[in-house]
Coordinates of C-alpha atoms in Angstrom, one line a residue:
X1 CA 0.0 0.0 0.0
X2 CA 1.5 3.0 -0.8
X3 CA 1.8 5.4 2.3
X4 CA 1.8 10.1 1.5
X5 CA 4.4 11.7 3.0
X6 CA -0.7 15.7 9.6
X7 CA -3.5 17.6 11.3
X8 CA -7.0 16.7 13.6
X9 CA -8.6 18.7 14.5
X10 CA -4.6 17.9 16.4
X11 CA -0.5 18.8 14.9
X12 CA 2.8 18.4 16.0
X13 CA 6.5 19.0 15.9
X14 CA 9.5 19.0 18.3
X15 CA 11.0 22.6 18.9
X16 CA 14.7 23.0 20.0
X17 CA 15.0 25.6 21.9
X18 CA 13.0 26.6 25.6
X19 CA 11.9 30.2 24.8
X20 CA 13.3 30.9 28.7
X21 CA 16.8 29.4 27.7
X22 CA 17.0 33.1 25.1
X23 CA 19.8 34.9 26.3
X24 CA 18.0 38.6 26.3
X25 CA 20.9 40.5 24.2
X26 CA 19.7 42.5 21.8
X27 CA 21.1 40.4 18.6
X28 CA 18.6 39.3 15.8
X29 CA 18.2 36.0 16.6
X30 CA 16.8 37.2 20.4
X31 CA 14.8 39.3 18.9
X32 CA 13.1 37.5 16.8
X33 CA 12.5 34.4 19.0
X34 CA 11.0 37.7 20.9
X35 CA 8.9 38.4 18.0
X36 CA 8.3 34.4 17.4
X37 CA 6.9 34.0 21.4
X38 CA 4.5 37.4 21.1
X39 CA 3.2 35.3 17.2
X40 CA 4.3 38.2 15.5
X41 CA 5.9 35.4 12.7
X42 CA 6.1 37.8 10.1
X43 CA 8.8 40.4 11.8
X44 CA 10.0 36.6 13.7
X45 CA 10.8 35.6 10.1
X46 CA 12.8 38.5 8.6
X47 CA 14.8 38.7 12.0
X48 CA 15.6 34.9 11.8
X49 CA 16.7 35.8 8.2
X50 CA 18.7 38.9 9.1
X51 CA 20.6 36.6 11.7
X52 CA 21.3 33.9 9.2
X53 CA 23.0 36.8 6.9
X54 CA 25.1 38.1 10.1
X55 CA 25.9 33.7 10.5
X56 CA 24.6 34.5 14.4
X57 CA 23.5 31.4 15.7
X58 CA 22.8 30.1 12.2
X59 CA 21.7 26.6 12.9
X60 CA 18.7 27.7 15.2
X61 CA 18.2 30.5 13.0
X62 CA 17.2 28.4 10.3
X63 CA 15.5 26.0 12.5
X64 CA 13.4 29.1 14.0
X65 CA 12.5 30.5 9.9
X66 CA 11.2 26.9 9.0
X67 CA 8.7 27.3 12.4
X68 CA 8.0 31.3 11.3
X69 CA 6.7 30.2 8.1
X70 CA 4.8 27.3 9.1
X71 CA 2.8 29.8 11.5
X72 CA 2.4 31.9 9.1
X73 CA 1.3 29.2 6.5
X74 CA 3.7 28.9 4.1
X75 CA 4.2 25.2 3.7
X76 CA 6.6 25.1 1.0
X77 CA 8.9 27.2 2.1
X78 CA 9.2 25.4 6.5
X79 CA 9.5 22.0 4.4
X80 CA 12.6 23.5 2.7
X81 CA 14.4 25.1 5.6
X82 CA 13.4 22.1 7.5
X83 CA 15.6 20.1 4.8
X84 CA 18.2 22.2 4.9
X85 CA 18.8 21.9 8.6
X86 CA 18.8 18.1 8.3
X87 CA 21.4 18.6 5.5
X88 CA 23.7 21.5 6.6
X89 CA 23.6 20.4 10.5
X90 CA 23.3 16.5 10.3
X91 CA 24.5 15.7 13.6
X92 CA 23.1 18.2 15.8
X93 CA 20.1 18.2 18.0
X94 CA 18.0 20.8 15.3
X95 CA 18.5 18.5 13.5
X96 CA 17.1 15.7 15.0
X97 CA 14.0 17.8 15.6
X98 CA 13.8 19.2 12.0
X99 CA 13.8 15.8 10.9
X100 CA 11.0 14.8 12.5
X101 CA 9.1 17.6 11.7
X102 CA 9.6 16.5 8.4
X103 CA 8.8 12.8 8.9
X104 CA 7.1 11.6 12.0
X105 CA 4.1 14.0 13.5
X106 CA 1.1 14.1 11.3
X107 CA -0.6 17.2 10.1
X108 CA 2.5 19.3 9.7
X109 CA 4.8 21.2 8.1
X110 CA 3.9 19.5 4.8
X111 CA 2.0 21.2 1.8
X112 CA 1.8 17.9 -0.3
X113 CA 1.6 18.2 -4.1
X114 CA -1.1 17.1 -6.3
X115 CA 1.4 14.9 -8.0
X116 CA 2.8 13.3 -4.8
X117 CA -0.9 12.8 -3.5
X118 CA -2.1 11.3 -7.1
X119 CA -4.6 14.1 -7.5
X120 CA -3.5 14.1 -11.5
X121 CA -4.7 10.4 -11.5
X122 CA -8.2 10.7 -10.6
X123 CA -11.4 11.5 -12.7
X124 CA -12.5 14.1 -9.9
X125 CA -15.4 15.4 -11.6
X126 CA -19.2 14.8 -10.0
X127 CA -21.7 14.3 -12.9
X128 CA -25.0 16.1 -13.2
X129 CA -26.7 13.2 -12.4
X130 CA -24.2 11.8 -9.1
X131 CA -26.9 10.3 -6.7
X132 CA -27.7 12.0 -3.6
X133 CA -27.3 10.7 -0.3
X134 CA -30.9 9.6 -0.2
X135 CA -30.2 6.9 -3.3
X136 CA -27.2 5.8 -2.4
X137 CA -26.4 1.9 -2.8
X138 CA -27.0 -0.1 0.5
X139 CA -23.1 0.3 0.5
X140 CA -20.4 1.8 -1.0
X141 CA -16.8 1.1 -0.5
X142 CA -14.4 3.8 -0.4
X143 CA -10.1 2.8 -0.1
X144 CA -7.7 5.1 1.6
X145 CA -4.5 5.5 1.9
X146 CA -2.4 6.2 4.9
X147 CA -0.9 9.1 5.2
X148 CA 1.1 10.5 8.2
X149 CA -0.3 7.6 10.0
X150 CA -4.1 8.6 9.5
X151 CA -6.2 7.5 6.7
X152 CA -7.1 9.6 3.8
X153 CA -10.0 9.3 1.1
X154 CA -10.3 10.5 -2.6
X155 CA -12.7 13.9 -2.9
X156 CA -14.9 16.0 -4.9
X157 CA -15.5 19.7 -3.1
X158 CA -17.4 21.7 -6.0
X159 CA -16.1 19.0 -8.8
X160 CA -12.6 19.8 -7.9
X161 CA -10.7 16.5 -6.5
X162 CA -8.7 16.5 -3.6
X163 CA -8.1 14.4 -0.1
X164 CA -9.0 14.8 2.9
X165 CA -8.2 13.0 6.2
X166 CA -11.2 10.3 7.6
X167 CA -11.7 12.3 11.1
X168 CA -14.3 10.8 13.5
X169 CA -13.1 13.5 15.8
X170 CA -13.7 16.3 13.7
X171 CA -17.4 17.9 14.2
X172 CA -17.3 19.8 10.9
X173 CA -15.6 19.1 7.6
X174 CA -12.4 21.6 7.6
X175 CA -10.5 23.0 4.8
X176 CA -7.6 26.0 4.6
X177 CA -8.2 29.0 2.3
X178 CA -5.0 27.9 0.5
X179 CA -6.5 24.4 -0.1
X180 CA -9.3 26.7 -1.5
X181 CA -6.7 28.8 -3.4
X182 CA -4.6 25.5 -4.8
X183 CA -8.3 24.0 -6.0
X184 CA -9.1 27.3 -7.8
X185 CA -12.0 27.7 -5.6
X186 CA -13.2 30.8 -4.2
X187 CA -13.1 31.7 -0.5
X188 CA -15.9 33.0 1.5
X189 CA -17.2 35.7 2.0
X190 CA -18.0 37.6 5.2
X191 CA -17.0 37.7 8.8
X192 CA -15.9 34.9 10.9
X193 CA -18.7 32.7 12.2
X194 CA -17.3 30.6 14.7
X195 CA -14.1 29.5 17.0
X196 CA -12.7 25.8 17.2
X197 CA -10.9 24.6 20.2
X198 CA -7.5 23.1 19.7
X199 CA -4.3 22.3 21.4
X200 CA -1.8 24.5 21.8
X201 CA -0.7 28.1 22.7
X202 CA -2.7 31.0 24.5
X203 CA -5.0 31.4 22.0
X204 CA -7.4 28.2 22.8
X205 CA -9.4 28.4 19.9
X206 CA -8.9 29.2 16.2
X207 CA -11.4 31.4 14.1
X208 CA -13.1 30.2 10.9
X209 CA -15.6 30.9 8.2
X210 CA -18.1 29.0 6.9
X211 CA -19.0 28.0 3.0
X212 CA -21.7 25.6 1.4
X213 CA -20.5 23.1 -1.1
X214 CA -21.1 19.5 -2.8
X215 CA -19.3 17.1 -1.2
X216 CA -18.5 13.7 -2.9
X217 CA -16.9 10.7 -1.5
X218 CA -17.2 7.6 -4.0
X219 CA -20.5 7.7 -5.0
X220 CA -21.7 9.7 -1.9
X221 CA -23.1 13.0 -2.4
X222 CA -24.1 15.6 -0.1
X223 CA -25.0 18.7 -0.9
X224 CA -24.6 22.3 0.8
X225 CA -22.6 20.7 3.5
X226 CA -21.4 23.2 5.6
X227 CA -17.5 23.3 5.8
X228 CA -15.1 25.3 8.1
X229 CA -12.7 27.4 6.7
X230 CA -9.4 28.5 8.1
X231 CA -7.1 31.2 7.0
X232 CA -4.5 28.6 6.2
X233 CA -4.4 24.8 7.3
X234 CA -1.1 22.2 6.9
X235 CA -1.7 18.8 5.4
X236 CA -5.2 18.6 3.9
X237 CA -8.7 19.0 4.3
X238 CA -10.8 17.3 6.9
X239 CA -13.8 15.1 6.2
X240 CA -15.7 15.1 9.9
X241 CA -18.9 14.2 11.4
X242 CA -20.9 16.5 9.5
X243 CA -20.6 14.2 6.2
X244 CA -20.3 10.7 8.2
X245 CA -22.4 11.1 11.1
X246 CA -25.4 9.5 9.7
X247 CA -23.6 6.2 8.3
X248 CA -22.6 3.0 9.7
X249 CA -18.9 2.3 8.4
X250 CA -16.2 -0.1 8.9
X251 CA -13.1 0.7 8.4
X252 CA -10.6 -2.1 7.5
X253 CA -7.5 -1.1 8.1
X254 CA -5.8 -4.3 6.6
X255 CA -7.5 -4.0 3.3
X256 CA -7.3 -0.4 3.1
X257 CA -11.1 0.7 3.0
X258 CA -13.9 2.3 4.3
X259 CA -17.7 0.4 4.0
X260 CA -20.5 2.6 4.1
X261 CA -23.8 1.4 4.8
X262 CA -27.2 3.7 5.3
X263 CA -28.9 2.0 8.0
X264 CA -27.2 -0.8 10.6
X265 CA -27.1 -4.3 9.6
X266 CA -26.9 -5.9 12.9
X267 CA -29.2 -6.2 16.1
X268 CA -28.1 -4.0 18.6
X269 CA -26.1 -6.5 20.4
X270 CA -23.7 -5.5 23.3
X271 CA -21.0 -8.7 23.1
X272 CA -17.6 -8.7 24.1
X273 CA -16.7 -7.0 20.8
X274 CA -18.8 -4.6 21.1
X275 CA -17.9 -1.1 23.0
X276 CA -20.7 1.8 23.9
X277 CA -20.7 5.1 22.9
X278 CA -22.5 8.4 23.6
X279 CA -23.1 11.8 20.9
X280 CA -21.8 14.7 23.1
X281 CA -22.4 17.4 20.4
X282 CA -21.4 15.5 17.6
X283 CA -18.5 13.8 19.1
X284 CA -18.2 9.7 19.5
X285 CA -17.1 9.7 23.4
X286 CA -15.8 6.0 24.5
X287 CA -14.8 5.2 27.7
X288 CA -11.5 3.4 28.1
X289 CA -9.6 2.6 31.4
X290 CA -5.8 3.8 31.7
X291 CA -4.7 1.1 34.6
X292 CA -8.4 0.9 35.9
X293 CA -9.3 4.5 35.8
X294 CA -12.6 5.0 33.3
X295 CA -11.4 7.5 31.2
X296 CA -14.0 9.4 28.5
X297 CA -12.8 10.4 25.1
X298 CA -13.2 11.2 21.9
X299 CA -12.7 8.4 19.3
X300 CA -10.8 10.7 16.7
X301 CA -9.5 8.6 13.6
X302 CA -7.9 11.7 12.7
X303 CA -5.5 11.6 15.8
X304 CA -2.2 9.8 15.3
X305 CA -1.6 9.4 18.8
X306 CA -3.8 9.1 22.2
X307 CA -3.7 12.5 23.7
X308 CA -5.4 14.5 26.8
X309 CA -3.9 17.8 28.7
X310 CA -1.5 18.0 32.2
X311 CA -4.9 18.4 33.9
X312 CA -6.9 15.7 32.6
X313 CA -4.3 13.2 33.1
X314 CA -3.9 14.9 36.4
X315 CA -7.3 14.7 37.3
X316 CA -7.6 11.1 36.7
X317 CA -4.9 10.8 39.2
X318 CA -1.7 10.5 37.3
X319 CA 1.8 12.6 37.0
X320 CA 4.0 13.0 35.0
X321 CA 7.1 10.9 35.9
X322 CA 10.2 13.2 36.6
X323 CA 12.3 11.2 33.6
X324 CA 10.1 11.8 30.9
X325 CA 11.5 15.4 29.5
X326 CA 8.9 17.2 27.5
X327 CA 9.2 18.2 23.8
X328 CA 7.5 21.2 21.9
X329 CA 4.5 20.6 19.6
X330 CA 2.4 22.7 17.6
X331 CA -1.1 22.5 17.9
X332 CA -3.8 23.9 15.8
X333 CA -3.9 26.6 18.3
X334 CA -0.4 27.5 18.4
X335 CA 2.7 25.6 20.2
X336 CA 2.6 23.5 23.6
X337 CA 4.8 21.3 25.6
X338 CA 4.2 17.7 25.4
X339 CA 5.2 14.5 27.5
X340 CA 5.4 11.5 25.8
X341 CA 3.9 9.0 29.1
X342 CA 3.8 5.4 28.9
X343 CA 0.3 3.8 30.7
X344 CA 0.8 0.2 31.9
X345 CA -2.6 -1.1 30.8
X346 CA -5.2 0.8 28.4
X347 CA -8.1 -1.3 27.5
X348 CA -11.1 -0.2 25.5
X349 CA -13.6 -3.0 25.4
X350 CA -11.4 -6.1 23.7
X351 CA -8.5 -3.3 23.2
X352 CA -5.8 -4.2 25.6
X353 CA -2.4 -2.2 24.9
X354 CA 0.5 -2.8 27.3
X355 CA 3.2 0.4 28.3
X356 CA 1.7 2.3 25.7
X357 CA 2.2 5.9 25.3
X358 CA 0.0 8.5 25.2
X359 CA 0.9 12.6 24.7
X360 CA 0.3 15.1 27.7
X361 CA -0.3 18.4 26.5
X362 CA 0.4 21.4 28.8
X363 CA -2.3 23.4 26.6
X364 CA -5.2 21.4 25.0
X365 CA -8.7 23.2 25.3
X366 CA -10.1 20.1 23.7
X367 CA -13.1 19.0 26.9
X368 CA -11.9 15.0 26.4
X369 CA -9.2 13.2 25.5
X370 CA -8.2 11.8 22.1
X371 CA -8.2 8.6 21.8
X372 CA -5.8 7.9 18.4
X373 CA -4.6 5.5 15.7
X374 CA -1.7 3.9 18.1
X375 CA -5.3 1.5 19.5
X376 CA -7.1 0.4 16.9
X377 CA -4.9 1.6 14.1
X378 CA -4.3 -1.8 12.7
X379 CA -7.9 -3.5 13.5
X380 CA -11.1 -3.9 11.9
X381 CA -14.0 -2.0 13.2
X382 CA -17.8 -0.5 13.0
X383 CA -19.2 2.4 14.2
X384 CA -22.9 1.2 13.9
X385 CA -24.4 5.2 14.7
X386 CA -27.8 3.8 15.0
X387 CA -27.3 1.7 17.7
X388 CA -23.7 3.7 19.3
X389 CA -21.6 0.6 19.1
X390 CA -18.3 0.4 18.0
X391 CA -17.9 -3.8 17.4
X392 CA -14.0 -4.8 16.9
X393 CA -13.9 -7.5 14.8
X394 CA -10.1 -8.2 14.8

């Protein structure tokens, strides 16, 4: 299966430097880690470049220009000082970090092409007479791909093709203006309508706009579904609740596709396979146990790892071991400190996952948990909506 070289409703990369650890001279590189910590990117940016010119403190210079521009959307050019780190300081610690930016957290940092995401290869355009979602087979089987270690699915918005990442714990369907721009599709018009919570940074929440399109996955068609719209988003765009809420779907992750069917086929049966799940807005909460403590979250397919904030895990009456030192990550709502903490036993219904880790964010406004790809990213499952059972099959 081929796998695309993201973002969750949740992103993240490993940052270098502690802001605190800034020696306060008054050089260019201070100043614009100054300018980077107030998320003023864009005077951040030409100070990082002005130190780079003056070689003051090159390597983290460049490192910090790659970060500028990915706050300030411009995917292209963070990949490419992101690859010049790796190449110009291969055996430091940027490095290291730079690297992964580039290759391990989803949802980042990565503006991929329509070449390297096959968009040239497919037909893309919705026919005049595409069925709605009221005459849609009795199923309809959709393959993904995996793609920063969450599955994505072939796309029509407005007849132009795209992908956009399966997210159960996405409300809304999302997409960037400069998805928008790269589809030749206009953006909205008008103020902005709403705020999304998010991890990471002071500002808790991210703004958007909303737009009315036709949305086509397979032979699915739903028209006027609303869409979120962000000034820019990483990766691509989001297929949430708001398209796949009303389905029941199984997702096989072996064979690489998604089965859609309009109404359950099964008796609402509570076995052992079988796990419970409640609509809390239009969420699909679980509760697991992290060594015996119920925990409720958010069973987000969109999440590449299990993740909840320092007060949630502290609530449920764990810390954060002393070893463990945190990295930086960037959230949709700016950048956070993480903790990467291993849990002795996580179980979610026939789910059992020994030492497995799970990502503690210092700032996640997100009200539960995410419970990600690293527990059932390798099994078969159903979300039967009509009943609220999730049944793992293997």
């Amino acid at each position: 299966m081929t796998k695309f070289v993201r973002q969750r409703l949740l992103l993240l990369i490993s940052i270098l430097l502690c802001l605190n650890s800034i020696p306060a001279s008054a050089n260019d590189f201070a100043e614009g880690v100054k300018f980077y910590s107030a998320e003023e990117y864009a005077q951040a940016r030409d100070k990082f470049q002005k130190a780079i010119d003056a070689s003051d403190r090159e390597m983290d210079a460049y490192y910090y220009l790659a970060l500028a521009n990915h706050m300030m959307g411009d995917f292209s050019q963070a990949k490419q000082y992101y690859k010049l780190v790796v190449e110009r300081f291969p055996a430091s610690r940027v490095a290291k970090y730079a690297h992964e930016a580039l290759s391990v957290f989803p949802n980042l940092v990565y503006e991929p092409k329509v070449s390297e995401l096959g968009l040239d290869k497919l037909q893309g355009e919705v026919k005049p007479d595409a069925p709605d979602l009221s005459v849609i087979p009795e199923h309809e089987e959709i393959p993904f791909e995996i793609w920063r270690q969450v599955p994505i699915v072939a796309a029509t918005i407005n007849n132009r093709p795209t992908y956009m990442i399966f997210d159960t714990g996405a409300g809304l369907c999302n997409i960037g203006k400069n998805h928008l721009r790269d589809m030749g599709l206009p953006e909205p018009k008008g103020v902005t309508v709403g705020k999304q919570l998010g991890a990471g940074g002071s500002k808790k929440t991210v703004p958007y706009q909303i737009m009315l399109a036709d949305l086509q996955v397979g032979k699915i068609l739903r028209k006027n579904v609303r869409i979120a719209v962000h000034e820019n988003m990483s990766g691509v765009p989001i297929l949430g609740q708001n398209f796949i809420g009303n389905f029941e779907y199984t997702v096989d992750n072996r064979a690489g596709s998604i089965t859609f069917k309009k109404e359950s086929s099964e008796a609402a049966l509570a076995d052992e396979r079988a796990v419970p799940f409640e609509k809390k807005r239009q969420e699909v909460i679980v509760t697991a146990t992290l060594n015996n403590v119920p925990c409720e979250m958010i069973f987000d397919t969109g999440a590449f790892m299990t993740m909840m904030s320092v007060k949630q895990f502290s609530d449920l009456g764990f810390e954060i071991p002393n070893y463990i030192e945190p990295t930086r990550a960037i959230g949709i709502a700016g950048v956070t400190r993480i903790w990467k903490v291993p849990i002795a036993t996580f179980r979610l219904g026939p789910i059992v996952k020994q030492n497995m880790e799970i990502a503690v964010a210092e700032d996640f406004a997100i009200p539960y948990p995410l419970l990600g790809q690293n527990v059932f990213g390798e099994m078969v499952y159903t979300v039967d909506n009509q009943h609220k059972l999730i049944r793992f099959w293997r």
